[in-house]
Coordinates of C-alpha atoms in Angstrom, one line a residue:
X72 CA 0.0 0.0 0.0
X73 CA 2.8 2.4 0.5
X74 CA 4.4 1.8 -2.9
X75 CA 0.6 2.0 -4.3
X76 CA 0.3 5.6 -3.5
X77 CA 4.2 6.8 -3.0
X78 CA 3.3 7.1 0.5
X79 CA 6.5 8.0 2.2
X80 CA 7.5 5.9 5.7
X81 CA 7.6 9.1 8.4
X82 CA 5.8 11.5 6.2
X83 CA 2.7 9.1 6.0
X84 CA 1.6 7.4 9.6
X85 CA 0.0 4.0 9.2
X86 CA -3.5 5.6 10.2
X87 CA -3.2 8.4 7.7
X88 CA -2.6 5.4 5.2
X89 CA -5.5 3.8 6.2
X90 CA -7.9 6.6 6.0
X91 CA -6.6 7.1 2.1
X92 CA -7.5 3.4 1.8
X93 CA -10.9 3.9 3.0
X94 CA -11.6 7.3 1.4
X95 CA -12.0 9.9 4.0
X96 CA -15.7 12.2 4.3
X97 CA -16.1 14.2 1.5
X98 CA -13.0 13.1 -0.3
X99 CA -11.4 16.3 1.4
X100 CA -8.3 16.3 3.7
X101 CA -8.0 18.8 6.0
X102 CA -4.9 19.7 8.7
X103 CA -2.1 18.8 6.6
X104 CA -0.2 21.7 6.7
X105 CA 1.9 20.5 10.1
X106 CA 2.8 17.8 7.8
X107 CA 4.8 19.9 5.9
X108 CA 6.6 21.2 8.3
X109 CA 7.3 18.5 10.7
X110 CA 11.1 17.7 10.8
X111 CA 11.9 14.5 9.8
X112 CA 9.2 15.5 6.4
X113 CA 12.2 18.4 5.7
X114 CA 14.8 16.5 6.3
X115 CA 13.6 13.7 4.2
X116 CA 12.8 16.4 2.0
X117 CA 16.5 17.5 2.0
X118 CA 18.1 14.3 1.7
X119 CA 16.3 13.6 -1.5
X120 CA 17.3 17.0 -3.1
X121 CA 20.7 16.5 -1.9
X122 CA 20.9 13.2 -3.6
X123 CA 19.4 14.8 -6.7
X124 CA 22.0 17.8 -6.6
X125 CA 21.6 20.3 -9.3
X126 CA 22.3 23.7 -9.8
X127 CA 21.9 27.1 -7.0
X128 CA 19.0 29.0 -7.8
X129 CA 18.6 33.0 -8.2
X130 CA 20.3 33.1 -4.3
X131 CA 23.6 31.8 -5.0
X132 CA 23.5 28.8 -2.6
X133 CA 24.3 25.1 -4.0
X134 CA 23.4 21.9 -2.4
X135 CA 27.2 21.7 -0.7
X136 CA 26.6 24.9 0.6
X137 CA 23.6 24.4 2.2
X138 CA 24.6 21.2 3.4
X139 CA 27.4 22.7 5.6
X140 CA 24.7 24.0 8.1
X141 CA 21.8 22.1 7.0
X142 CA 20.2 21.8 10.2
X143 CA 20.1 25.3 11.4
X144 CA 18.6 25.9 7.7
X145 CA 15.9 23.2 7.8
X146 CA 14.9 24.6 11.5
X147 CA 14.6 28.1 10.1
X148 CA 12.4 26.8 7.1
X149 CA 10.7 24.8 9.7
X150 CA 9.7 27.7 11.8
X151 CA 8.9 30.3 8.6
X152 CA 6.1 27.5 7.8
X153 CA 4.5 27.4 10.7
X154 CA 4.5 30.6 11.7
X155 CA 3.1 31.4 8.0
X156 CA 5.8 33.4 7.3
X157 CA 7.6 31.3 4.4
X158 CA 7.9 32.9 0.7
X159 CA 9.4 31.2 -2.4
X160 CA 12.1 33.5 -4.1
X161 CA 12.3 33.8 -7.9
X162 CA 12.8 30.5 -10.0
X163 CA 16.0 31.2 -12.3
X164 CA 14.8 30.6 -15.6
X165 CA 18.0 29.1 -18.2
X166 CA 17.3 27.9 -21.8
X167 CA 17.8 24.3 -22.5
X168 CA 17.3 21.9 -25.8
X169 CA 14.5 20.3 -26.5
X170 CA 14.7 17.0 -26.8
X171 CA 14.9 15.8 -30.9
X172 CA 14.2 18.9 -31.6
X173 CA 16.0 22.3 -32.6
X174 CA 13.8 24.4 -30.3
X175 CA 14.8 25.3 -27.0
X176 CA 12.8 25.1 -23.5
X177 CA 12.5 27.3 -20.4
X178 CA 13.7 25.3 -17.5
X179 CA 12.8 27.0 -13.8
X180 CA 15.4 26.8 -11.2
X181 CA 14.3 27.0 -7.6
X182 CA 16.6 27.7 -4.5
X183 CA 17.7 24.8 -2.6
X184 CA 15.8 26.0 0.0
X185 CA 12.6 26.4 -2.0
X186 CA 13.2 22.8 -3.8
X187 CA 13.1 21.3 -0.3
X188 CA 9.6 22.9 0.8
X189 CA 8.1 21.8 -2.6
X190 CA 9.5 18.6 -2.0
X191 CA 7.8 18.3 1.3
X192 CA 4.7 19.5 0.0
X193 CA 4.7 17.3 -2.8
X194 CA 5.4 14.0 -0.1
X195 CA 2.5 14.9 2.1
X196 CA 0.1 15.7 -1.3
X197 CA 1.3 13.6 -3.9
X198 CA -0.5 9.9 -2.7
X199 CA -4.0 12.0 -2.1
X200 CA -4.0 12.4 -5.7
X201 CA -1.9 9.3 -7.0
X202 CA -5.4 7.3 -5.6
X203 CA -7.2 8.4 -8.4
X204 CA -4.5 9.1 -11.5
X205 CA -5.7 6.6 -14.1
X206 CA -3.8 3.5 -15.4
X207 CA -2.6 5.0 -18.6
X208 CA -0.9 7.6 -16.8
X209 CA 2.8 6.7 -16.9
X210 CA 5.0 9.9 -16.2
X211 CA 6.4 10.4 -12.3
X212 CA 4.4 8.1 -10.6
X213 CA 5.2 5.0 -8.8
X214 CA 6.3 1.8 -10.2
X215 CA 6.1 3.5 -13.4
X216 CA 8.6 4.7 -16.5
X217 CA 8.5 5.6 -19.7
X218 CA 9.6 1.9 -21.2
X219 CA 6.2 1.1 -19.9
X220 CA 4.5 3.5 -21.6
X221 CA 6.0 2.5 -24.6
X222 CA 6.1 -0.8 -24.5
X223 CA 2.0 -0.4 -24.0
X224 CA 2.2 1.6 -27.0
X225 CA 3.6 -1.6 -28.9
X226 CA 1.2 -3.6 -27.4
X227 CA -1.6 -1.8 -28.5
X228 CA -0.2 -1.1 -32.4
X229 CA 0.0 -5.4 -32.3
X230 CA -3.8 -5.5 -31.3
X231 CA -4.9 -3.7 -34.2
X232 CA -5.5 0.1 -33.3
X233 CA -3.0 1.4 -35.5
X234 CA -4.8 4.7 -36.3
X235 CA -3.1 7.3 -33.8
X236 CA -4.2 10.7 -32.8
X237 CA -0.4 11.8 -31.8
X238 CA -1.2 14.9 -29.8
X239 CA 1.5 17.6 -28.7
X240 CA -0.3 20.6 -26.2
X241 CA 1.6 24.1 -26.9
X242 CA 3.5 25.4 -24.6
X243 CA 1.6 22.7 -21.9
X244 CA 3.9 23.3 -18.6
X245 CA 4.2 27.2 -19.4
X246 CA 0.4 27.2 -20.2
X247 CA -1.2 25.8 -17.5
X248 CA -3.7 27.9 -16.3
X249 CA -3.3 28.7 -11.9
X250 CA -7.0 29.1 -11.3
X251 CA -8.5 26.1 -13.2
X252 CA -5.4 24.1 -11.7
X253 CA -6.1 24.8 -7.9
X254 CA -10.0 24.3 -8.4
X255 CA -8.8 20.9 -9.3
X256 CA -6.4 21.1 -6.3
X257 CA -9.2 22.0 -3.9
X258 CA -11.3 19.4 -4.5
X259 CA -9.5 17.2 -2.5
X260 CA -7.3 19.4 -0.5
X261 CA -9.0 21.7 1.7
X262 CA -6.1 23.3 4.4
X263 CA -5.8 26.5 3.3
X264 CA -2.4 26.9 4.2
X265 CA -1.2 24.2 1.7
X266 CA -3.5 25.5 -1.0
X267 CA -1.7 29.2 0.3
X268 CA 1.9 27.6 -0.4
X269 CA 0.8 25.3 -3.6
X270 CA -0.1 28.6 -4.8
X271 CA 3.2 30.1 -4.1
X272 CA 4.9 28.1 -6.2
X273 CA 2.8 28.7 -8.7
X274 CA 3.3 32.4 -8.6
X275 CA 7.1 32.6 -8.1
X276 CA 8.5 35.7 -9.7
X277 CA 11.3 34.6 -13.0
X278 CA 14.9 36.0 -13.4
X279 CA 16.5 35.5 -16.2
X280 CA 20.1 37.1 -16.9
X281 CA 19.5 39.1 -13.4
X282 CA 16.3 40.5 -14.7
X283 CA 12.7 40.2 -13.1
X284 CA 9.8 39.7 -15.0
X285 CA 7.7 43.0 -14.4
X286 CA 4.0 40.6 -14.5
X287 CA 2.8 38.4 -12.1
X288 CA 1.8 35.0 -14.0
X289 CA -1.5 33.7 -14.0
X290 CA -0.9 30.2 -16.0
X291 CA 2.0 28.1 -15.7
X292 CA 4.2 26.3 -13.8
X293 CA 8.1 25.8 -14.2
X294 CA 9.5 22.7 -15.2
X295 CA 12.5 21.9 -13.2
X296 CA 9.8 22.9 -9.8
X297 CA 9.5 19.8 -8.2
X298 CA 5.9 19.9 -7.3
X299 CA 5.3 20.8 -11.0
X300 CA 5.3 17.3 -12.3
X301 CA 2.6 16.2 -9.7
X302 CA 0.7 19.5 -10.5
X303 CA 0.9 18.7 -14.0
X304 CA -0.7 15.3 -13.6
X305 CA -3.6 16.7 -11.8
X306 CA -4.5 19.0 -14.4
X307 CA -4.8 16.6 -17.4
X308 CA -6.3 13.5 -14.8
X309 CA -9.8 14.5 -16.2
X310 CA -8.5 14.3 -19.7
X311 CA -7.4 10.9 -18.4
X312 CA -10.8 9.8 -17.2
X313 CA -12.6 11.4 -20.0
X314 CA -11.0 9.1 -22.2
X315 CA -11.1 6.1 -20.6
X316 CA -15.2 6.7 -20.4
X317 CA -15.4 7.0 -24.1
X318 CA -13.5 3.9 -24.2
X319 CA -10.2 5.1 -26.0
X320 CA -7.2 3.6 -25.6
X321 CA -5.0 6.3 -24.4
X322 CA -0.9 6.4 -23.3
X323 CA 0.7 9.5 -21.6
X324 CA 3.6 10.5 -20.1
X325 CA 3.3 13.9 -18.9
X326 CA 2.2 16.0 -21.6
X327 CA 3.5 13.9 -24.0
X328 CA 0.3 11.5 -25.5
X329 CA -1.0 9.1 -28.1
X330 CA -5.0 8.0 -28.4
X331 CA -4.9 4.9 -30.3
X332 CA -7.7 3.7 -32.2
X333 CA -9.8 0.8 -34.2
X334 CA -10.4 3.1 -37.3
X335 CA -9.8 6.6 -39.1
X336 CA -13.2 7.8 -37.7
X337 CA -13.2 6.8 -34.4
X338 CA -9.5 8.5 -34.4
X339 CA -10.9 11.8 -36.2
X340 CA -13.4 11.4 -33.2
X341 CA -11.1 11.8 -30.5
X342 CA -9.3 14.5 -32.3
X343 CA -12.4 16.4 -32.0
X344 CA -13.2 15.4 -28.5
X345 CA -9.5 16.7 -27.4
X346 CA -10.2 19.9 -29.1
X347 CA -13.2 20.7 -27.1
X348 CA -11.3 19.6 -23.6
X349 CA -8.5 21.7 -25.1
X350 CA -10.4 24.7 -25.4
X351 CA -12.2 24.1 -21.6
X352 CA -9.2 23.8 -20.4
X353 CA -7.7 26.9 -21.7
X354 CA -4.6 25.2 -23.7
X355 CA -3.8 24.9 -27.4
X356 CA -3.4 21.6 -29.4
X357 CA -0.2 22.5 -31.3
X358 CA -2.1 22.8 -35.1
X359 CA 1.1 21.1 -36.9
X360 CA 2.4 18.7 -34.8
X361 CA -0.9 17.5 -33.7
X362 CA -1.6 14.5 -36.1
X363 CA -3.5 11.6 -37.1
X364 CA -1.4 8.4 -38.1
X365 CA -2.6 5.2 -40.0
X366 CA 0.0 3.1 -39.4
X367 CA -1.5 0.5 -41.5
X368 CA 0.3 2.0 -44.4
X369 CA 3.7 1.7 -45.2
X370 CA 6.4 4.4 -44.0
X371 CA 3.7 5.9 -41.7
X372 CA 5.2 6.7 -38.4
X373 CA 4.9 8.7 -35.4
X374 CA 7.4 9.7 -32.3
X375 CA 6.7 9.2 -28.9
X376 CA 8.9 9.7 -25.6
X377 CA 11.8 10.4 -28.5
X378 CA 10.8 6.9 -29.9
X379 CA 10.5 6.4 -33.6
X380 CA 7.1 3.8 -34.6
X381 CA 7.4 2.8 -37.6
X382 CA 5.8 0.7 -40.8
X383 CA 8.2 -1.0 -42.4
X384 CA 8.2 -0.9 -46.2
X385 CA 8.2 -4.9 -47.3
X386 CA 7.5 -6.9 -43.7
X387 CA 4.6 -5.1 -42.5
X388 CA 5.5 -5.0 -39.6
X389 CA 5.7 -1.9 -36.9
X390 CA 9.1 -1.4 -35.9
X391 CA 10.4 0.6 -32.9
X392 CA 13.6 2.7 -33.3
X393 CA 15.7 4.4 -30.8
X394 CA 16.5 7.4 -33.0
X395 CA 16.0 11.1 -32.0
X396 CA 13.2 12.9 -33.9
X397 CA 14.8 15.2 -35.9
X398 CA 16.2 12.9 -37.7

């Protein structure tokens, strides 16, 4: 049951475990904000970013430095969250590459300090929601990687449904909008001081090349935030379930997806359906790379997870390359 829901040992108590088992009144949890800052939550919240490493945020500190006086720091974060005080400083925002791609990305950099807090937060949030993330959900979440998702891909092409809606969401992570996000949030969360600091997060000024951004956002949430993964999850989970109701065989790994399907019209279906959610949900389908694929016909192919499906010309056969998707 603990793996089940990435409950963590000493973040999670055996009774707290037990009322997520059962479903608790309402499907609301209240009074977990004492959770967050409890001790041994920040310092397991510490030694996991310390093991993870990565780069000082807009503050200068590294994980080395912290760790010199790590204890006096985790007390001080400890006390700035429960007295209410805590704020998140600015995310540094650097450019990476995109994966097969010649595009770049924006990848947010939180302080060490802040990267522990949404670590803790995520620990005591995270198995609330993981209850009810559906199957075909494969990115960040327990027991779960991307070779799964793609060998359920494969499986799925051998059964037959080789028309695929290949869907790519623009901008997803930078486009998420706060508002529709924490009403999803809220349903199950009801402290206000978590939703308070969830919402912190969210709202955490940018600096790039030593320069603030002048407005305050009201969509998005920085990849490279370590809550941001989790968030993201909860705001396409009723995409999730919306699909699995209208029977579709659906396989995503973040906000990267494939819907495959029995035939060209059910596929153009779907297509249609995710439209619709896309415009209730206040995103964009991206209009090129968006796609339907018959990969009943030869050389068709689509890319998934930096994965190359493809047709093969004389066998018939799909094939699965590991090949970047420029190419």
């Amino acid at each position: 049951m603990w793996q089940r829901y990435k409950a963590e040992r000493g973040v999670w108590s055996e009774r707290m475990l037990m009322a997520l088992e059962r479903g608790v009144k309402g499907k609301v949890w209240f009074s977990l904000i004492d959770k967050v800052y409890a001790e041994r939550t920040l310092q397991q919240a510490w030694e996991k970013v310390k093991s993870n490493a990565g780069a000082c945020g807009v503050d200068g500190i590294s994980v080395g430095h912290f760790g010199k006086d790590s204890q006096n720091r985790l007390l001080a974060v400890n006390e700035q969250l429960s007295e209410g005080t805590y704020e998140p400083k600015p995310v540094k925002r650097v450019m990476i590459p995109k994966l097969g791609s010649s595009e770049r990305r924006p990848l947010g950099i939180p302080t060490v300090e802040d990267r522990i807090v949404q670590t803790a937060a995520r620990m005591v949030i995270e198995p609330i929601f993981e209850r009810e993330f559906a199957g075909h959900s494969y990115g960040f979440r327990p027991g779960r990687g991307c070779k799964d998702a793609l060998r359920r891909v494969n499986e799925l092409l051998e059964s037959g449904l080789v028309h695929v809606v290949d869907v790519d969401i623009k901008g997803y992570f930078e486009n998420i909008p706060h508002e529709r996000l924490m009403e999803l949030v809220r349903e199950r969360i009801a402290d206000g001081r978590v939703l308070g600091l969830i919402e912190s997060f969210l709202k955490q000024g940018v600096m790039e090349m030593g320069e603030m951004e002048a407005e305050e956002r009201a969509q998005g949430t920085p990849q490279g935030g370590v809550i941001s993964p989790l968030l993201a999850n909860i705001y396409l989970n009723p995409l999730d379930w919306r699909m699995s109701r209208s029977g579709h065989e659906m396989v995503r790994y973040a906000d990267d997806m494939v819907i495959l399907c029995p035939s060209a019209q059910s596929a153009e279906r779907v297509l249609n359906d995710l439209r619709e959610w896309a415009s209730q949900a206040g995103l964009t389908l991206h209009p090129e790379k968006t796609r339907l694929v018959d990969m009943g016909q030869p050389k068709a192919h689509f890319d998934f997870l930096g994965y190359r499906f493809w047709r093969g010309k004389t066998s018939g056969q799909i094939q699965r390359f590991i090949r970047p998707k420029s190419e």
